[in-house]
Coordinates of C-alpha atoms in Angstrom, one line a residue:
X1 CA -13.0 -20.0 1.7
X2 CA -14.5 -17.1 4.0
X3 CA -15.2 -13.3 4.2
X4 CA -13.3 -11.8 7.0
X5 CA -15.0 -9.0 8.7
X6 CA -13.5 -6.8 11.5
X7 CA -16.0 -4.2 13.4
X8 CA -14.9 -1.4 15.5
X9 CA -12.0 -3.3 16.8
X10 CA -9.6 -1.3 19.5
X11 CA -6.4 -3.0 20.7
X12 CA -3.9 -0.6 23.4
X13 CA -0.7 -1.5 24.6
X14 CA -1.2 0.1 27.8
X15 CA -1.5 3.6 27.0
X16 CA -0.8 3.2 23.2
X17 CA -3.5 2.4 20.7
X18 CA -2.6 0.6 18.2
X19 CA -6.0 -0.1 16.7
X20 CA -8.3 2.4 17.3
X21 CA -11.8 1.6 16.0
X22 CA -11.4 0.0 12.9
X23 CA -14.1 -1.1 10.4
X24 CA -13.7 -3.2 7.5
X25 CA -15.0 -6.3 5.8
X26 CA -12.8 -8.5 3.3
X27 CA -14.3 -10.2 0.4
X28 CA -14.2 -14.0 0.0
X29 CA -11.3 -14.7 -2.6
X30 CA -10.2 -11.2 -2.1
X31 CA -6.6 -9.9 -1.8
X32 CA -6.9 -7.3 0.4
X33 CA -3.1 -5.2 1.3
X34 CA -3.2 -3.6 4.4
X35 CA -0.7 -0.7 3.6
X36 CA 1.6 1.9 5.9
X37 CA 4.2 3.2 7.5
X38 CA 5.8 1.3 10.1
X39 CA 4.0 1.7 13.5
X40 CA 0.4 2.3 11.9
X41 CA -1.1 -0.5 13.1
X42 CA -1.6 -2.7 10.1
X43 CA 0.6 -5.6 11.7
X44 CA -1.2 -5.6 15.0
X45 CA -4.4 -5.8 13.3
X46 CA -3.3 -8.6 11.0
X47 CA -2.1 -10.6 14.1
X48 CA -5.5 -9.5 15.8
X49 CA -7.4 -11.8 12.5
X50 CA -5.2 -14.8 14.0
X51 CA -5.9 -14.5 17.0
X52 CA -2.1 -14.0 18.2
X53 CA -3.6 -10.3 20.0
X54 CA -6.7 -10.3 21.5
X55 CA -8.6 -6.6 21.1
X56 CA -10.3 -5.4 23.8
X57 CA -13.2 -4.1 22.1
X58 CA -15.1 -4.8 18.8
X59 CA -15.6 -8.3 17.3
X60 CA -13.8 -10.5 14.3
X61 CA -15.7 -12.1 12.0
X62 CA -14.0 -15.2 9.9
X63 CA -16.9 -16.4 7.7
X64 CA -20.1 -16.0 9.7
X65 CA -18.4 -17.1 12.8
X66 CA -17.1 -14.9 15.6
X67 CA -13.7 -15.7 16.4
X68 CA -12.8 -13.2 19.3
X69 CA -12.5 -15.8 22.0
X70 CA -10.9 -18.7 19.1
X71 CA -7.3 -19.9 20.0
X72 CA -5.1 -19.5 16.4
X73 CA -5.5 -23.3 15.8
X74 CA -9.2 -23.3 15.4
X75 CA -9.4 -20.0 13.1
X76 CA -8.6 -22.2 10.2
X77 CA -6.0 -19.7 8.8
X78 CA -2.3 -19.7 7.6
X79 CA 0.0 -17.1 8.5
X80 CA 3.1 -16.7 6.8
X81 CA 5.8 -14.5 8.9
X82 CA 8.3 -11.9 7.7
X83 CA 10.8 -14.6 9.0
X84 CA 9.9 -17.9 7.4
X85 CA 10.4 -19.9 10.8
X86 CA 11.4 -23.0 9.2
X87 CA 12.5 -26.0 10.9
X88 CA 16.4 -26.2 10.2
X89 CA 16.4 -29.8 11.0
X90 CA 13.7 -31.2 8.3
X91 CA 14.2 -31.2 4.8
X92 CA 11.5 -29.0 2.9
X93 CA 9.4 -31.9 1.8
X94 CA 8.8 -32.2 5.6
X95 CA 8.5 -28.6 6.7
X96 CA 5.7 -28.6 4.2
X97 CA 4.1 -31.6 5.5
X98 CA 4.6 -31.0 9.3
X99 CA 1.0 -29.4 9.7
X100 CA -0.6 -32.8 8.0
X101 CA 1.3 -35.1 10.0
X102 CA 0.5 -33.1 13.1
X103 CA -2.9 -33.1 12.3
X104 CA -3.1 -36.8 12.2
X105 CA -3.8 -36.7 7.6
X106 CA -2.8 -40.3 6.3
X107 CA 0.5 -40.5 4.7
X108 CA -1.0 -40.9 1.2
X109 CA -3.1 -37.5 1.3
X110 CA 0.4 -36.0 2.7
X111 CA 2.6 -37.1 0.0
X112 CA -0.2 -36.3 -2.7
X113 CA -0.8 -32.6 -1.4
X114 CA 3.3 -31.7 -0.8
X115 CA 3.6 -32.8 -4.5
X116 CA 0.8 -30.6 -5.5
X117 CA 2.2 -27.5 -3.8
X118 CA 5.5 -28.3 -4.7
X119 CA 5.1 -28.5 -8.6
X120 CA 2.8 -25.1 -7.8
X121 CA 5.5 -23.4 -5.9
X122 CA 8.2 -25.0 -8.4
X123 CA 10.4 -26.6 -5.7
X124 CA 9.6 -29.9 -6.1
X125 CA 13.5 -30.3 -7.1
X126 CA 14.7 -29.2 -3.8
X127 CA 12.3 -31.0 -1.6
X128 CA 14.9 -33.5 -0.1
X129 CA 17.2 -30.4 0.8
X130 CA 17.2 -28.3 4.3
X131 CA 16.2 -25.2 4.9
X132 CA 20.3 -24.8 5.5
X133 CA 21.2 -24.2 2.0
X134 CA 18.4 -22.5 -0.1
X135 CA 18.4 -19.3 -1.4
X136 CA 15.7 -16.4 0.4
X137 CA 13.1 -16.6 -2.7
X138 CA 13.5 -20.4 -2.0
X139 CA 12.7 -20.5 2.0
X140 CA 9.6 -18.0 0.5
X141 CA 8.4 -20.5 -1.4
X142 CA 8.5 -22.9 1.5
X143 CA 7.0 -21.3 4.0
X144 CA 4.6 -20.3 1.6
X145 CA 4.1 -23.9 0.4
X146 CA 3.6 -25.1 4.5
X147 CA 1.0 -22.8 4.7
X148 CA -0.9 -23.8 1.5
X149 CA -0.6 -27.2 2.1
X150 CA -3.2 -27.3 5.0
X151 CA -6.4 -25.4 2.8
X152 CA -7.1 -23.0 4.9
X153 CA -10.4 -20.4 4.8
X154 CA -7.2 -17.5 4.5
X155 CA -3.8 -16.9 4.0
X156 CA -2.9 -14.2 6.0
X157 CA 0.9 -12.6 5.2
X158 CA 3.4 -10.1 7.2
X159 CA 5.7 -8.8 4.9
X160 CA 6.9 -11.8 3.7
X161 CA 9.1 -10.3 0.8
X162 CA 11.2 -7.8 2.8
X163 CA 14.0 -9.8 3.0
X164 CA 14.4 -10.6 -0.3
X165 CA 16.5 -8.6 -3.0
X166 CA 14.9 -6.0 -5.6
X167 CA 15.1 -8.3 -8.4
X168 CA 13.4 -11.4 -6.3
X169 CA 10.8 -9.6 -4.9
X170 CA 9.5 -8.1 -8.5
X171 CA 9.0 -11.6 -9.6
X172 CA 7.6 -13.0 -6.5
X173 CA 5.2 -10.0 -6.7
X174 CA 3.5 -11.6 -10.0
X175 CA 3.7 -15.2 -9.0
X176 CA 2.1 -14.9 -5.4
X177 CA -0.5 -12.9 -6.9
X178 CA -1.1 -15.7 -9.9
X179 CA -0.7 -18.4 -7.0
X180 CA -3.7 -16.2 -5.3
X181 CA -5.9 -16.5 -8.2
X182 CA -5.1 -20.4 -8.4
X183 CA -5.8 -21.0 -5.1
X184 CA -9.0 -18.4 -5.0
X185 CA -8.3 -18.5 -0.7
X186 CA -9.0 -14.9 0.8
X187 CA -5.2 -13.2 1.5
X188 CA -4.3 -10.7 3.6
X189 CA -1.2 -9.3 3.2
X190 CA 0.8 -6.5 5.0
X191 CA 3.3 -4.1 3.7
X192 CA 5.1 -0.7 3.9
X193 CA 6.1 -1.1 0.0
X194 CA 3.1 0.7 -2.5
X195 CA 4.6 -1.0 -5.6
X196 CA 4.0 -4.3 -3.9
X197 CA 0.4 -3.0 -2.6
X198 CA -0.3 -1.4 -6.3
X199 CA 0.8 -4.4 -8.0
X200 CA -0.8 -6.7 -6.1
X201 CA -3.9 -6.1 -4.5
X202 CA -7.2 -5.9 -5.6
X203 CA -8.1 -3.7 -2.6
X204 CA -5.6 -1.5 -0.6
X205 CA -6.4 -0.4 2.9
X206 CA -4.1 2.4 4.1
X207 CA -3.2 2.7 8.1
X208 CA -1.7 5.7 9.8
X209 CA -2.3 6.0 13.9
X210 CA -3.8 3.1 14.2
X211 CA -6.6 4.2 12.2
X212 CA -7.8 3.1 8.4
X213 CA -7.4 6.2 6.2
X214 CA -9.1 5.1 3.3
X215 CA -10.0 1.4 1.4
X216 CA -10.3 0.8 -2.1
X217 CA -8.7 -0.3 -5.5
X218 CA -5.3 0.8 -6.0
X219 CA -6.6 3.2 -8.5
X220 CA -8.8 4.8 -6.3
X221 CA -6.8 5.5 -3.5
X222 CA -4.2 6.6 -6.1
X223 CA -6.1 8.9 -8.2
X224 CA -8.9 9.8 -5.9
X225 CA -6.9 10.1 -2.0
X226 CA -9.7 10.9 0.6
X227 CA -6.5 12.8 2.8
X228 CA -3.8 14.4 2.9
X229 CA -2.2 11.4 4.4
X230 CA -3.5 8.9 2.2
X231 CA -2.4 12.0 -0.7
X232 CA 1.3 12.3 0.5
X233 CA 1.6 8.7 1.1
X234 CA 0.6 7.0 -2.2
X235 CA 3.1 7.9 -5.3
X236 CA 6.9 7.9 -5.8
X237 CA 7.5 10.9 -5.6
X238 CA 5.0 11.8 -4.0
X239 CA 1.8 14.3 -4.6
X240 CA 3.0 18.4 -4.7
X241 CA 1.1 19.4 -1.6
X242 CA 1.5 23.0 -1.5
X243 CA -0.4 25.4 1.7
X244 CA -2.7 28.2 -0.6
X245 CA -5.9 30.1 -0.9
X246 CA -8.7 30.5 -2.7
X247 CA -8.4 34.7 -4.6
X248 CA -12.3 35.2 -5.2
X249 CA -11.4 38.0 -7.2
X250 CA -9.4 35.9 -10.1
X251 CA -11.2 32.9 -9.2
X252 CA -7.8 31.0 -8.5
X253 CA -5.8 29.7 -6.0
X254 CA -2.7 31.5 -4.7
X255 CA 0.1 29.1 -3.8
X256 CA 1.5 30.6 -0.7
X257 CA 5.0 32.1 -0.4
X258 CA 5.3 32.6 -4.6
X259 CA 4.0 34.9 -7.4
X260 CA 1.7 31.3 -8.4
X261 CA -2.1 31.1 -9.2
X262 CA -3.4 28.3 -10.5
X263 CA -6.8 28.5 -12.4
X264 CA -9.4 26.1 -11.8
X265 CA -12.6 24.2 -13.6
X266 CA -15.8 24.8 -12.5
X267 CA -16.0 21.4 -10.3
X268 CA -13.0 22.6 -8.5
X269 CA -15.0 26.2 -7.8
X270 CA -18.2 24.7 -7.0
X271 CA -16.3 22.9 -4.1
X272 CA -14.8 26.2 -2.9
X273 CA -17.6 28.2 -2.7
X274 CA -19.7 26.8 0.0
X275 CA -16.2 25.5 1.9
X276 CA -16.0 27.2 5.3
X277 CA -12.5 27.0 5.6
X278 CA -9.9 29.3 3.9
X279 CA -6.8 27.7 4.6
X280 CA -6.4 25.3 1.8
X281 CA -3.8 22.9 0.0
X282 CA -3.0 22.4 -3.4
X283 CA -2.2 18.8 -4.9
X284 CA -1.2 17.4 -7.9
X285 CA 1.5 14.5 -9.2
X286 CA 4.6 14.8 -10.8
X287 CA 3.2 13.1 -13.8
X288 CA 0.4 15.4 -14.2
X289 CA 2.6 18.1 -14.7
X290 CA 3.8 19.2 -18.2
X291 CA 7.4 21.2 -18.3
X292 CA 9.1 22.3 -21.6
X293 CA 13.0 24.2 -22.2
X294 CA 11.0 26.7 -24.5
X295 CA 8.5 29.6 -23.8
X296 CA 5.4 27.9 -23.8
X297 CA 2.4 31.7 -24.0
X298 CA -0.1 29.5 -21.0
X299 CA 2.7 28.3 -19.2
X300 CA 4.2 29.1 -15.6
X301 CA 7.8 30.3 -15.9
X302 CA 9.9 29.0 -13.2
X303 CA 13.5 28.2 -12.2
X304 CA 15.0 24.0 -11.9
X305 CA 16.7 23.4 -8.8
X306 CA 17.7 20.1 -8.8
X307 CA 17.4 17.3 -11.4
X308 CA 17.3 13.5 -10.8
X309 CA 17.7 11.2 -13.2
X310 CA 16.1 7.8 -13.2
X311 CA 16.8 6.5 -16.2
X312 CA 13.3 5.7 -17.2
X313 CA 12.0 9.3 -16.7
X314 CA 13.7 12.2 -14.6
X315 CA 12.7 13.9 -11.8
X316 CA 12.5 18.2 -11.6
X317 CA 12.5 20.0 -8.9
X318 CA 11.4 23.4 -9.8
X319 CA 11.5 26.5 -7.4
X320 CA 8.4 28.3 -6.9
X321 CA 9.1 30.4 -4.3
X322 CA 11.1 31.1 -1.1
X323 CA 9.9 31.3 2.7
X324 CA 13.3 31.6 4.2
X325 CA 16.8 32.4 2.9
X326 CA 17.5 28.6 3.3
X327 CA 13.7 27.1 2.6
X328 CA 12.1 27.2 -0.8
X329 CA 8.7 25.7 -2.0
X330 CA 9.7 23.2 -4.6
X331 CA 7.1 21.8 -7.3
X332 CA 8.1 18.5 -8.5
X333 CA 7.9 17.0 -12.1
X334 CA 7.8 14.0 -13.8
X335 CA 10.0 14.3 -17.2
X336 CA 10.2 12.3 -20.1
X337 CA 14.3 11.0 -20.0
X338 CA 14.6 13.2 -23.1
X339 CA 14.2 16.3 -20.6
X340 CA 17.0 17.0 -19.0
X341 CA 17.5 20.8 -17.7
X342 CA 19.8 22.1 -15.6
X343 CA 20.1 23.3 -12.2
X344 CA 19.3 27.3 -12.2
X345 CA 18.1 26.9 -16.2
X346 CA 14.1 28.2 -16.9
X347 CA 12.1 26.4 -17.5
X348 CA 8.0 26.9 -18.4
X349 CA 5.3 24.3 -16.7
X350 CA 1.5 23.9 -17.1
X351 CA -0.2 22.0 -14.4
X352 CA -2.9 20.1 -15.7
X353 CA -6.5 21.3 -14.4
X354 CA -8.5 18.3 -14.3
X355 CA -6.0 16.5 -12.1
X356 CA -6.0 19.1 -9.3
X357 CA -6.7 17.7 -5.8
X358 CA -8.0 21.1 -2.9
X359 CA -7.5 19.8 0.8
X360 CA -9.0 21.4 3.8
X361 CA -6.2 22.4 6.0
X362 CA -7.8 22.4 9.1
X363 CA -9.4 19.0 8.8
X364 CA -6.8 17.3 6.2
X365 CA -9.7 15.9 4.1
X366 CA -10.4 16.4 0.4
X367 CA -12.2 19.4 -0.4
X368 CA -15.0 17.1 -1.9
X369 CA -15.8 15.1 1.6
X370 CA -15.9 18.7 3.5
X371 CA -18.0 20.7 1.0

């Protein structure tokens, strides 16, 4: 097992820079999700660990070894692609076994460690069948199972679940992460998906531009987001980010474009006070949001726009103001099922103060890093 460790590392593709200067060490037995939208880098780092790109500046660690100048072969790591690349013409008992037998391990040790990984992966009943006629979660477990079979120091994994269905990839989600914990091998594993990142990892490190945003547990960058990227990215839906400013008379912030102030504790005005910037964002989740059908005397009275319904809990979109006849600035809730207003219908909120998030606007950080 190893630590991987990447420092400053910069890869361009001519004049794109797909890494730009990234830092991060990843704990031995750690599974680490390197989290995104698509063109943020996170693959083109992850195939920098491999050694499939070659950065031209910074260094890779893998263990206390520097693997910069390593072919693939000699990193001893797996990588298991967003295809599964399986050889159509060997059964899966051999697709599992074909890195053994091409590293030269006696048949004995080959047979004993496909039978481990197939009773692990539970496919040990399809292993005389070809890659022809198994299902998707099944060529996942294969692929998976090639790339365990050899030990590596890391697993390292490129969306491997994305062309499954909903239903597959929700239990794949638990047993790759219990497989993890078996194995105790350090993963990497990219994704676009935050349920799979939140459900999964016990760090998340968040791309955008070819830069890491931020890196922690998936309730830190959740509750605590060090951005507004990292803020508007995490959460389905996601965080209220509304432009405002801070009203030293009342002490509150005035939510741009709308009647709105929204009072805040001390810790929020502390972090005002000595802030050199006035243009400023509110933010705070759906769920930390309170609405009710009936007056409510502390509440913020308001108008529903749109409702949507997703069975478990409903979604609100409450109008808070308008900045053009056809653009309106739209708070939305989080509802218990049992709340279901209707479009146009009051409706009476209170946000809840301790959950508040205050952005620079200038600099997109939270208020907290710039004070």
């Amino acid at each position: 097992m190893a630590e991987i460790r990447l420092d400053n590392v910069v890869k361009k593709f001519g004049n794109v820079i797909a890494i730009n200067n990234v830092s991060f060490e990843i704990e031995d037995r750690e599974f680490l999700v390197m989290l995104g939208p698509s063109g943020c880098g996170k693959t083109t780092t992850l195939r920098s660990i491999a050694g499939l790109e070659h950065p031209q500046e910074g260094d890779i660690f893998i263990g206390p070894r520097r693997v910069n100048t390593l072919a693939p072969a000699d990193r001893d790591i797996a990588f298991v692609f967003q295809f599964y690349a399986l050889y159509p013409h060997l059964s899966v008992q051999n697709n599992i076994a074909f890195p053994l037998k091409a590293a030269k391990v006696e048949p004995t040790e080959i047979k004993k460690r496909v039978i481990n990984v197939a009773q692990m992966l539970r496919i040990e009943h399809i292993l005389d069948r070809k890659p022809s006629v198994l299902s998707g979660g099944e060529m996942q477990r294969v692929a998976i199972g090639r790339s365990m079979v050899r030990r590596p120091k890391a697993f390292l994994m490129d969306e491997p679940m994305s062309n499954l269905d909903a239903k597959l990839r929700v239990d794949m989600r638990s047993e790759l992460k219990s497989l993890q914990q078996q194995l105790g091998t350090t993963t990497v594993y990219v994704t676009h998906d935050q349920v799979e990142a939140m459900s999964m990892a016990d760090r998340i490190a968040i791309m955008d531009k070819g830069q890491l945003q931020q890196i922690g547990k998936p309730t830190d960058v959740y509750n605590w987001p060090k951005n507004l990227f990292v803020a508007g990215f995490m959460g389905n839906p996601a965080m209220n980010l509304l432009p405002c400013c801070f009203e030293s008379a009342s002490q509150q912030l005035k939510i741009e474009h709308t009647n709105f102030a929204i009072k805040l504790t001390q810790n929020h005005l502390d972090l005002i006070r000595p802030s050199i910037s006035e243009n400023l964002v509110f933010g705070i989740r759906p769920e930390h949001i309170s609405l009710s059908t009936t007056s409510i005397a502390s509440g913020l009275k308001a108008k529903v726009h749109l409702v949507e319904p997703l069975g478990s809990a409903n979604i609100v979109d409450i109008v808070l103001g308008q900045v053009s006849a056809d653009k309106f600035v739209l708070l939305r809730v989080r509802t218990h099922p049992s709340i279901v207003p209707k479009s146009g219908e009051t409706v009476w909120i209170q946000i809840d103060p301790k959950k508040i998030h205050i952005f620079d606007r200038s600099t997109t950080l939270v208020l907290s890093e710039t004070a």
